[in-house]
Tab-separated table of C-alpha atoms and ligand atoms in Angstrom:
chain	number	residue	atom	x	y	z
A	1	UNK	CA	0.000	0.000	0.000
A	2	UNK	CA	1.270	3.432	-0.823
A	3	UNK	CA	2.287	5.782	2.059
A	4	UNK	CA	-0.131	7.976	2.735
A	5	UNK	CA	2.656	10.955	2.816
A	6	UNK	CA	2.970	10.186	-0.717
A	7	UNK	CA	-0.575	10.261	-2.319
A	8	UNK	CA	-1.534	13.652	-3.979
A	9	UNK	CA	-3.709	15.951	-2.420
A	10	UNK	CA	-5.720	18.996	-3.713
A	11	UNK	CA	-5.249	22.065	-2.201
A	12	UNK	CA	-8.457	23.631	-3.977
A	13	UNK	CA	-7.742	23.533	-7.353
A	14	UNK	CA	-3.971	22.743	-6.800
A	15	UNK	CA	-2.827	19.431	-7.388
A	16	UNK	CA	0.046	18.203	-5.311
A	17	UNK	CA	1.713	15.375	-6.100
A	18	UNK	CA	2.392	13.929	-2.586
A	19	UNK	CA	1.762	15.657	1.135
A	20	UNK	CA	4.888	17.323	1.870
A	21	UNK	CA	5.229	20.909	2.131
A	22	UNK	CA	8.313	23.005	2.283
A	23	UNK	CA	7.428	25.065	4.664
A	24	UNK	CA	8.433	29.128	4.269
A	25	UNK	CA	11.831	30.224	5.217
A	26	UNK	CA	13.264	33.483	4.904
A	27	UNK	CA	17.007	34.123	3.381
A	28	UNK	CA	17.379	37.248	3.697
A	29	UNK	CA	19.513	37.850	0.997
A	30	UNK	CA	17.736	40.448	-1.320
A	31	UNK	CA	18.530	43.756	-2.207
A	32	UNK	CA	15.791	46.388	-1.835
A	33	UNK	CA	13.486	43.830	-1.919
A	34	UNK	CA	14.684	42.159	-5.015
A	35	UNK	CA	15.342	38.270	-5.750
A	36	UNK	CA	18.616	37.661	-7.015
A	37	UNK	CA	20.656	34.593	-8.368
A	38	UNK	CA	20.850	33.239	-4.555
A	39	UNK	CA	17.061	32.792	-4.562
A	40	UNK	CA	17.172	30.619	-7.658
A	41	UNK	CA	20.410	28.392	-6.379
A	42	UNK	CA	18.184	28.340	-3.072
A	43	UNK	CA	14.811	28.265	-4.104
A	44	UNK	CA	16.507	26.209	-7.152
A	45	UNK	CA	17.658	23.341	-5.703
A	46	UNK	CA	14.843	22.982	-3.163
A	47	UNK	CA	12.518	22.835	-6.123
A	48	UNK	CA	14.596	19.120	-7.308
A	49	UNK	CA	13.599	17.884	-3.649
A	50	UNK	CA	10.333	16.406	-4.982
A	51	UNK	CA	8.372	18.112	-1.960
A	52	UNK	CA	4.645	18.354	-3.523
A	53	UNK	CA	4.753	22.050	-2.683
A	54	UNK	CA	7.526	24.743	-2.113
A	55	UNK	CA	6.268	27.880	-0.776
A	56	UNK	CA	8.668	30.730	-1.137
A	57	UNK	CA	10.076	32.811	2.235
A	58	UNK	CA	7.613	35.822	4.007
A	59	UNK	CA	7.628	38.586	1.083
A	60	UNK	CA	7.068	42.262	2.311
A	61	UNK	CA	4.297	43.778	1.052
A	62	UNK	CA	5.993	46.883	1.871
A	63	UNK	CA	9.158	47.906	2.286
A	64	UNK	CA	8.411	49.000	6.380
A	65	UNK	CA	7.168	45.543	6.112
A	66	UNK	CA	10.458	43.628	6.040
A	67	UNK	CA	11.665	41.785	9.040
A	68	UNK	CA	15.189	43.099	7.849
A	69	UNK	CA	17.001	44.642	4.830
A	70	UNK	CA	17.352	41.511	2.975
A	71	UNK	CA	13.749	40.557	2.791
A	72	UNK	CA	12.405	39.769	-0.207
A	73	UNK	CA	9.377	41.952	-1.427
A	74	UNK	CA	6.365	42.547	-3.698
A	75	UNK	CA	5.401	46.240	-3.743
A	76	UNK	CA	6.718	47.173	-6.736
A	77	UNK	CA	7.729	46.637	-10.607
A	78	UNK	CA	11.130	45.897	-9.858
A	79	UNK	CA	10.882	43.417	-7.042
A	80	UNK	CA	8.122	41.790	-9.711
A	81	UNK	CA	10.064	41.913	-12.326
A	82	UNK	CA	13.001	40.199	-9.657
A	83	UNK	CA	10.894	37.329	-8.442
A	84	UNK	CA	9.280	36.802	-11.731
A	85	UNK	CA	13.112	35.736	-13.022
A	86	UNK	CA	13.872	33.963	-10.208
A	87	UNK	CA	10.716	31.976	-10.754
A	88	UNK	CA	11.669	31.607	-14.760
A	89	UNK	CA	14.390	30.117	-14.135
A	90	UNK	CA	13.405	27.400	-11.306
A	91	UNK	CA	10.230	26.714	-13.383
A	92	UNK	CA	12.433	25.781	-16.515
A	93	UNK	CA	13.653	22.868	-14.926
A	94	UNK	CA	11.279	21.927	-12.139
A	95	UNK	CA	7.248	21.889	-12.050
A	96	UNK	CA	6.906	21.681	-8.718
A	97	UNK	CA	4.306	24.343	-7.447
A	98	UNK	CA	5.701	27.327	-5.776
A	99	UNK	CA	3.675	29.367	-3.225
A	100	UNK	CA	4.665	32.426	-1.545
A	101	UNK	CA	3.995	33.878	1.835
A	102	UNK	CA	2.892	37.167	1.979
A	103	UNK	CA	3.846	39.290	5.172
A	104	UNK	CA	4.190	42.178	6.992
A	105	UNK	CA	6.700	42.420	10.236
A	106	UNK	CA	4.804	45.059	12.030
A	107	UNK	CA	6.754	46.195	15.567
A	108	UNK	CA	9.358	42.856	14.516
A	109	UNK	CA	10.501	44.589	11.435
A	110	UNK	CA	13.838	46.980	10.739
A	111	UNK	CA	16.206	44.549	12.601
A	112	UNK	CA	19.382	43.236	11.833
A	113	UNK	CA	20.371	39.953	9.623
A	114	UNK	CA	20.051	37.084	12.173
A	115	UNK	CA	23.553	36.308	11.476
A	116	UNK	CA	25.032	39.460	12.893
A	117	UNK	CA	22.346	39.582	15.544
A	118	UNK	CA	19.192	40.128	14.719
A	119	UNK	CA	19.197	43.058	17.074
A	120	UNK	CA	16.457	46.179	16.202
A	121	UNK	CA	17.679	48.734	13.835
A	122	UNK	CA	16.741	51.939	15.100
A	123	UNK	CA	15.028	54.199	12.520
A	124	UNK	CA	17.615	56.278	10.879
A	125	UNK	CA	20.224	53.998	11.395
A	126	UNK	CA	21.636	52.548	8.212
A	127	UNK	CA	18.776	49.879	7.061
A	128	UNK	CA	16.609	51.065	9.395
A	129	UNK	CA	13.113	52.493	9.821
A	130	UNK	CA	9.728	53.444	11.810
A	131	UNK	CA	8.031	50.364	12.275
A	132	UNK	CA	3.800	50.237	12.865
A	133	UNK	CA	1.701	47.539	14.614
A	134	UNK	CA	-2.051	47.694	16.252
A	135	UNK	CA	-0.827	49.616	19.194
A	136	UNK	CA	2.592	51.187	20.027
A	137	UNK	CA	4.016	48.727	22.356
A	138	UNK	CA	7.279	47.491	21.543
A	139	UNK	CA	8.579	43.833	20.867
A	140	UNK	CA	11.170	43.813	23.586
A	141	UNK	CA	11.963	46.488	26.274
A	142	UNK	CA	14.347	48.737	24.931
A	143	UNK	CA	13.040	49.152	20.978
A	144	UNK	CA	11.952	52.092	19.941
A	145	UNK	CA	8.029	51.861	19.766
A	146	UNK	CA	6.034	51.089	16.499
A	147	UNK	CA	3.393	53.551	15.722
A	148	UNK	CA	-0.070	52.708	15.777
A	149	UNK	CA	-1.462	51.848	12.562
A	150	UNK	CA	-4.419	54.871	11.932
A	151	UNK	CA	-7.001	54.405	9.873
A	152	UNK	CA	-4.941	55.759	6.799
A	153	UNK	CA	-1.937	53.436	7.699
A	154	UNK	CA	-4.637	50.361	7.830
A	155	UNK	CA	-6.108	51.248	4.718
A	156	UNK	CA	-2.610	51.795	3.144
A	157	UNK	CA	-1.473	47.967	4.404
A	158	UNK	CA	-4.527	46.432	3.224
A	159	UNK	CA	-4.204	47.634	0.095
A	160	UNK	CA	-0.444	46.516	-0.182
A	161	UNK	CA	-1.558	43.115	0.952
A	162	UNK	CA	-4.249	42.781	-1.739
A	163	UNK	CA	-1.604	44.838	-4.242
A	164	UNK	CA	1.291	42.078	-3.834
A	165	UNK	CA	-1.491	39.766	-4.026
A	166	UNK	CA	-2.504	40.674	-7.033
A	167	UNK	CA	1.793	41.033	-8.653
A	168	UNK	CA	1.688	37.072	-7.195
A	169	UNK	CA	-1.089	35.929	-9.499
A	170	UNK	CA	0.226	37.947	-12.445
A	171	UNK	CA	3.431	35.936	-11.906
A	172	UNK	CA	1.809	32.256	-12.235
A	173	UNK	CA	2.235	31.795	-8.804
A	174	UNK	CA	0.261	28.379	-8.115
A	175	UNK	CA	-0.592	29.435	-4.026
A	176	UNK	CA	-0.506	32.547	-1.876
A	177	UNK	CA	-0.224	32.450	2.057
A	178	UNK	CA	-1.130	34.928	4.349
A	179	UNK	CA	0.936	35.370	7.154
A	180	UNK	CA	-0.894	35.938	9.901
A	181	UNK	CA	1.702	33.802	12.633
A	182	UNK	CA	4.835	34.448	14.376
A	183	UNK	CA	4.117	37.501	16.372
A	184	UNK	CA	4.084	39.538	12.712
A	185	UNK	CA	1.629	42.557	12.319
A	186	UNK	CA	-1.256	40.615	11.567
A	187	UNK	CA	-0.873	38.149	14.571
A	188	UNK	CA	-0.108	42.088	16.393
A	189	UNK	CA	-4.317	42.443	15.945
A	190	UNK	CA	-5.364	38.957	16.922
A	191	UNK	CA	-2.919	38.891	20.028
A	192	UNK	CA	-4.595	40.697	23.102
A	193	UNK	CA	-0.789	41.045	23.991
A	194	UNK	CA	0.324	43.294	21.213
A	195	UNK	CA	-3.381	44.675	20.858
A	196	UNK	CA	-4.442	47.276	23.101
A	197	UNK	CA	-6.759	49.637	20.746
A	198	UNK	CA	-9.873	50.980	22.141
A	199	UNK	CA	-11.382	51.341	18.416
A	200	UNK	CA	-13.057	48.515	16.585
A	201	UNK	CA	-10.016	47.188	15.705
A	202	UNK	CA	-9.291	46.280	19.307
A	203	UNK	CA	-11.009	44.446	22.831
A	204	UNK	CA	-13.146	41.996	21.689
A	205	UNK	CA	-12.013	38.832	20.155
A	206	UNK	CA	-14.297	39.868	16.960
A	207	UNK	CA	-12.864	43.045	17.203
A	208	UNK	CA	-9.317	41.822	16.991
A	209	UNK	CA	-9.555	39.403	14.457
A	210	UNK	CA	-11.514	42.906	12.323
A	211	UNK	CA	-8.201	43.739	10.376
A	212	UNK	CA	-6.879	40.308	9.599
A	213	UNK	CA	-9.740	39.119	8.019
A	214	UNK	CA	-10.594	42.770	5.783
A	215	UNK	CA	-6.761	41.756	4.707
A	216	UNK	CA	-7.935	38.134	3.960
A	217	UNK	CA	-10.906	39.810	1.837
A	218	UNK	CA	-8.625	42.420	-0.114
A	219	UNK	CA	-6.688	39.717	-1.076
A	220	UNK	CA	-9.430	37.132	-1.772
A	221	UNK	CA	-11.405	39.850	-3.812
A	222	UNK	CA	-8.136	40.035	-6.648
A	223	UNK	CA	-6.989	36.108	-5.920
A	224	UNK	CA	-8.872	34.436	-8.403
A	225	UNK	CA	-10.831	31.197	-7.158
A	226	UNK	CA	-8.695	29.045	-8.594
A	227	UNK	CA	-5.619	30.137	-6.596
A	228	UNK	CA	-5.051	28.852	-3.137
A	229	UNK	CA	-5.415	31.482	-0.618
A	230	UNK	CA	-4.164	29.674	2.732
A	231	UNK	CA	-3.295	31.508	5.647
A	232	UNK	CA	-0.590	30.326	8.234
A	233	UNK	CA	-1.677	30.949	12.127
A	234	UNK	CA	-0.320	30.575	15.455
A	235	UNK	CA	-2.374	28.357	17.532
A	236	UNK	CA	-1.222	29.861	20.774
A	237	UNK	CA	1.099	32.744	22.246
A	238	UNK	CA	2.153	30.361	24.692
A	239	UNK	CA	1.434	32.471	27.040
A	240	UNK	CA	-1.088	32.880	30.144
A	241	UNK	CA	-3.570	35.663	28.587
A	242	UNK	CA	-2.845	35.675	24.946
A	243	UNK	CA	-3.798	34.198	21.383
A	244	UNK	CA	-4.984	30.815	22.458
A	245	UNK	CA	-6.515	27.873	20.612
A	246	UNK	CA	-9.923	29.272	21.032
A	247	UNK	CA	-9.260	32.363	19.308
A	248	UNK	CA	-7.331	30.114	16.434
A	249	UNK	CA	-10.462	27.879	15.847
A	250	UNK	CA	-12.771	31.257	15.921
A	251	UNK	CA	-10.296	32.666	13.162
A	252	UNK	CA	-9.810	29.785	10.987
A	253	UNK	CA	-13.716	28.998	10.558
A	254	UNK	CA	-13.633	32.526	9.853
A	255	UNK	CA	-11.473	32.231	7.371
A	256	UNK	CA	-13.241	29.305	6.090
A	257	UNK	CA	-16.299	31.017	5.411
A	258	UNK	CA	-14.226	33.746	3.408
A	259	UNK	CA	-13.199	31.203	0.894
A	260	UNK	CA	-9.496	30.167	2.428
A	261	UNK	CA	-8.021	27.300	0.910
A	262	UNK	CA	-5.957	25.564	3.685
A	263	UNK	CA	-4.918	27.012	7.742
A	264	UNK	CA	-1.468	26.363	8.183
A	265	UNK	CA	-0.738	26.002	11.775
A	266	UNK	CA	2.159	27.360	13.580
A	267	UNK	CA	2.400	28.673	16.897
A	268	UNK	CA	4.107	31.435	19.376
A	269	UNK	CA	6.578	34.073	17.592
A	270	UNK	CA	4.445	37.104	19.924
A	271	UNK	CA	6.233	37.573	23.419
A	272	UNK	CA	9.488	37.436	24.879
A	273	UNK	CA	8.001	35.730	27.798
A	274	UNK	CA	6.636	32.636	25.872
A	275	UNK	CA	7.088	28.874	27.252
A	276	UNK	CA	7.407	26.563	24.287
A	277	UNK	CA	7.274	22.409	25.355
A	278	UNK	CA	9.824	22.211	22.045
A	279	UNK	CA	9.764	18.573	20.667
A	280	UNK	CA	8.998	16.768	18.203
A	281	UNK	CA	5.112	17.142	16.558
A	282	UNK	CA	4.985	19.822	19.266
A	283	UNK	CA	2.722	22.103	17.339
A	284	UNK	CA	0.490	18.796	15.947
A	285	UNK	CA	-2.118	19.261	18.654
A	286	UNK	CA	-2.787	22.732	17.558
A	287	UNK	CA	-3.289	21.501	14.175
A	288	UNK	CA	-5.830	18.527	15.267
A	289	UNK	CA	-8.004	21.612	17.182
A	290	UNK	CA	-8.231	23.147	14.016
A	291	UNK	CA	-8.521	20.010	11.433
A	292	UNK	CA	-11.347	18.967	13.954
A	293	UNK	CA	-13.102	22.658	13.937
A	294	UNK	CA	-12.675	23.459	9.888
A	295	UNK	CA	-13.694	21.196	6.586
A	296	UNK	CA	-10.841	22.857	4.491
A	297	UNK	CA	-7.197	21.516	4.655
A	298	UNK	CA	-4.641	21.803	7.626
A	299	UNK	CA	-1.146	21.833	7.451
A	300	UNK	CA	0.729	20.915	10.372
A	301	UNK	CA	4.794	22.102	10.867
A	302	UNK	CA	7.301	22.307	13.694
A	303	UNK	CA	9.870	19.353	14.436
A	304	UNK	CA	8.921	16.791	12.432
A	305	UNK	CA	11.962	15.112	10.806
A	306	UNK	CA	10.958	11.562	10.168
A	307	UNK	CA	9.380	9.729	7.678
A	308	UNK	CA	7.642	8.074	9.895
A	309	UNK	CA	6.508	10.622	12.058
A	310	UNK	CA	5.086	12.418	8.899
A	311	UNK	CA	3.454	9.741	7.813
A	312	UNK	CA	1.533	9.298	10.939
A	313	UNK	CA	0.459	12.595	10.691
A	314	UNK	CA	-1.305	12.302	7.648
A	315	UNK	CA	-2.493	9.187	8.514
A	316	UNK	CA	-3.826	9.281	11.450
A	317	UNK	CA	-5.432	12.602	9.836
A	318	UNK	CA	-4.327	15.081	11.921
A	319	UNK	CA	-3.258	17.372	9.795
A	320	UNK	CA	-3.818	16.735	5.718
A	321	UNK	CA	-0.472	18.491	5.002
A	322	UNK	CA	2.996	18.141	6.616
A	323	UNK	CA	5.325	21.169	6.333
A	324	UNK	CA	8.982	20.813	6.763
A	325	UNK	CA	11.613	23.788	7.094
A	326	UNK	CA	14.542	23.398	8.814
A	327	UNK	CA	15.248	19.505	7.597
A	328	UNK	CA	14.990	20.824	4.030
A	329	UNK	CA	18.122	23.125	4.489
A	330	UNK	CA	20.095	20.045	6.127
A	331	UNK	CA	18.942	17.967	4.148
A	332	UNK	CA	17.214	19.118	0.462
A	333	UNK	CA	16.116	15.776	-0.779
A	334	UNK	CA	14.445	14.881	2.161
A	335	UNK	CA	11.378	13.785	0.406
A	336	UNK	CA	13.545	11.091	-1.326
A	337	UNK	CA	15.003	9.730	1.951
A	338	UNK	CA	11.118	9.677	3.374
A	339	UNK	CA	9.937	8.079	0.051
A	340	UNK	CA	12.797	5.548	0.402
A	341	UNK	CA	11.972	5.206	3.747
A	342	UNK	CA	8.222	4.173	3.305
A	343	UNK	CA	9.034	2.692	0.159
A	344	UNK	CA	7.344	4.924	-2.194
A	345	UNK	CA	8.013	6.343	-5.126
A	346	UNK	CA	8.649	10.059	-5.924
A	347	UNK	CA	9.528	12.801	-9.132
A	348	UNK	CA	12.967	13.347	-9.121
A	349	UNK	CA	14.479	15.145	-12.124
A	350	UNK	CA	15.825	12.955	-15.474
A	351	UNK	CA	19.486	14.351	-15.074
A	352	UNK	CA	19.349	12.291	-11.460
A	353	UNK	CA	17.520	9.391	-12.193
A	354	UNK	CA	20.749	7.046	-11.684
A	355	UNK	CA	21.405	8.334	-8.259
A	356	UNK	CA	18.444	5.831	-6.384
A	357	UNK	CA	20.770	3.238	-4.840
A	358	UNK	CA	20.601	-0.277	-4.745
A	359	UNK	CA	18.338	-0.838	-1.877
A	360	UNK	CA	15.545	1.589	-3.287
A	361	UNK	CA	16.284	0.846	-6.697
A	362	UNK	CA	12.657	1.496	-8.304
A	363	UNK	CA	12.582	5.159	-5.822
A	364	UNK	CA	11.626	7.549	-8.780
A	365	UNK	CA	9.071	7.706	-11.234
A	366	UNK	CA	9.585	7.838	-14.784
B	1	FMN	C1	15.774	30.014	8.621
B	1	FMN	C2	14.301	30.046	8.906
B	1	FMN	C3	13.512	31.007	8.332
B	1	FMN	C4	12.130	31.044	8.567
B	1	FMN	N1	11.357	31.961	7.902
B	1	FMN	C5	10.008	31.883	8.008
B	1	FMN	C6	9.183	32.673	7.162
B	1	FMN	O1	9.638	33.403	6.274
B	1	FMN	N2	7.840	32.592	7.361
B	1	FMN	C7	7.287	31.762	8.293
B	1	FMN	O2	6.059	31.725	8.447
B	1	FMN	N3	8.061	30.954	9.056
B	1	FMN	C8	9.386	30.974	8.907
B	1	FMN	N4	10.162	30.099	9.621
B	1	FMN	C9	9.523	29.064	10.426
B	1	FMN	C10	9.393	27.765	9.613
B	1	FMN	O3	8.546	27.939	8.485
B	1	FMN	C11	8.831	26.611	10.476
B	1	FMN	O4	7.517	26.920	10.872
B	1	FMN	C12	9.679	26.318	11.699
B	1	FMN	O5	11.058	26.320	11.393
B	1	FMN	C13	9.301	24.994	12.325
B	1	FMN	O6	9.415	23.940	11.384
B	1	FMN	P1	10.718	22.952	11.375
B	1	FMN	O7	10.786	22.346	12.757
B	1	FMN	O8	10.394	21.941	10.310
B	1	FMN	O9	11.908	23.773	11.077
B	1	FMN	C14	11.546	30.089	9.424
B	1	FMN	C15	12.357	29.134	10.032
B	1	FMN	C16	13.721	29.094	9.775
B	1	FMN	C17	14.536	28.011	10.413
């Protein structure tokens, strides 16, 4: 019998070819938000993994928007133009389907490459700016304070969400995901610990879930129906008092009845002062709340390494998705080693056909 893990799966219209996903990662390698010829070695060579879906890193929708300098964007003609020959080039010798996150950092943007510390760059510092959120409480004691997103500002972000929407359909993009997780602006309105406006943007749980969802609309009103829209959540702050699983399930049948394709389920990301119980499937639970609250597909992510333990996932059908991140940088052909593993068979491109060894001789399709 085939592996679960490796029978396709429609993601609305979407066709994948088996039920792993590689999960988004940023680089942070761009200049001025544009993709250059590290995203296609990257992006590249994770699209030979035969994965049944990449989705491309968190892309700003503006440039305020970037966790740091080197985030890739989509806000105007030339990061477009940037992507779009990024994706020409990966596309010519790999159909995989490529998705792309779209985000906005909120109070966690203007910092530093994580490899020379990730520290906040103060606006006008070199590479640094004003950052916004719902309310003008920093990220950590010590930043300098976002601004508070008026209603101009929230009008102004909405309509860069539904604008980079919009420059991701014109470039063939097969998925789009929202990113509404990790303590980024949008989780900064569902999170009573970022959120502390008295408007109706702010209190109530409706009232806090108000702006992500007019963002999910902007964006659904220009995605056509055939396009995935998914959005990725956290399932929890992990913390007494904030976004909880409740709020999650409230959101994501939310979503559902907006016409979102998949909830991709993440967690934490908001508050210094979070208490993660880090192992692996640690985040799986959150997903299984949601899969059991929603009809429209889950993706689960967050330590899962083995083929196994993927496979049980999808079997036991707690999530219909897996995602995998940081195993894909370790190791990019992971979905061979799980296929091998379960004894399946997966895509792997003609020019590396000879490479299945002896003892999983029949590994790739032909
Ligand atoms: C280098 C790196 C970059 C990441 N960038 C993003 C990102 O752009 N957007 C996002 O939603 N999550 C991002 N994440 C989180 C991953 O998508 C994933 O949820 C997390 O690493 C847990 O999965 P894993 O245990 O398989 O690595 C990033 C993680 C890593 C390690």
């Amino acid at each position: 019998m085939t592996a679960r893990l490796f029978t396709p799966f429609d993601l609305g219209a979407l066709r994948l070819s088996n039920r792993i996903v590689i999960a988004p990662m940023c680089t942070y390698s761009a200049t001025d938000g544009c993709a250059n010829d590290w995203h296609v070695i990257h992006y590249g060579g994770l699209a030979l993994s035969g994965a049944g879906l990449l989705t491309l890193e968190a892309t700003a929708v503006e440039p305020e928007g970037r966790i740091t300098y080197g985030d890739i964007g989509l806000w105007d003609d030339a990061c477009e133009t940037a992507l779009g020959k990024t994706l020409e080039s990966v596309r010519r010798w790999s159909d995989m389907p490529i998705a792309i996150q779209i985000a906005h950092a909120g109070r966690k943007a203007s910092t530093d490459l994580p490899w020379l510390g990730g520290v906040q760059l103060p606006p006008g510092s070199e590479h640094g700016w004003q950052t916004v959120s719902s309310s003008d409480l920093p990220f950590q004691d010590g930043e300098v304070a976002p601004h508070a997103l008026d209603r101009d500002g929230l009008k102004r972000v909405r309509e860069a969400f539904a604008s980079a929407a919009k420059r991701a359909v014109r470039l063939g993009l097969d998925a789009i995901q929202v990113h509404s997780a990790h303590g980024y602006l949008l989780h900064q309105f569902l999170s009573p610990l970022a959120n502390y406006r008295d408007d109706e943007y702010g209190g109530s749980l409706e009232n806090r879930l108000r702006f992500p969802l007019e963002v999910f609309d902007a964006m659904r009103d220009v995605v056509p129906s055939n396009v995935s829209l998914t959005v990725r959540v956290s399932g929890t702050d992990w913390v007494e008092g904030g976004w909880d699983i409740d709020g999650t399930i409230a959101y994501a049948q939310a979503l559902q009845a907006k016409g979102c394709t998949g909830i991709h389920v993440s967690s934490g990301g908001m508050s210094m002062a979070q208490s993660i119980p880090l192992g692996p499937n640690y985040q799986v639970p959150l997903a299984r709340a949601v899969k059991q609250a929603v009809s429209i597909p889950v993706i689960a992510v967050g330590l899962v390494t083995e083929a196994e333990q993927a496979e049980t996932i999808v079997g036991t059908g707690d999530a219909d998705l897996v995602a995998v991140a940081r195993v894909m940088l370790y190791d990019p052909r992971w979905p061979w080693h799980a296929a091998a593993a379960l004894g399946a068979k997966i895509k792997a491109a003609p020019q590396y056909l000879r490479s299945a060894p002896h003892s999983a001789a029949n590994l790739f399709k032909v």
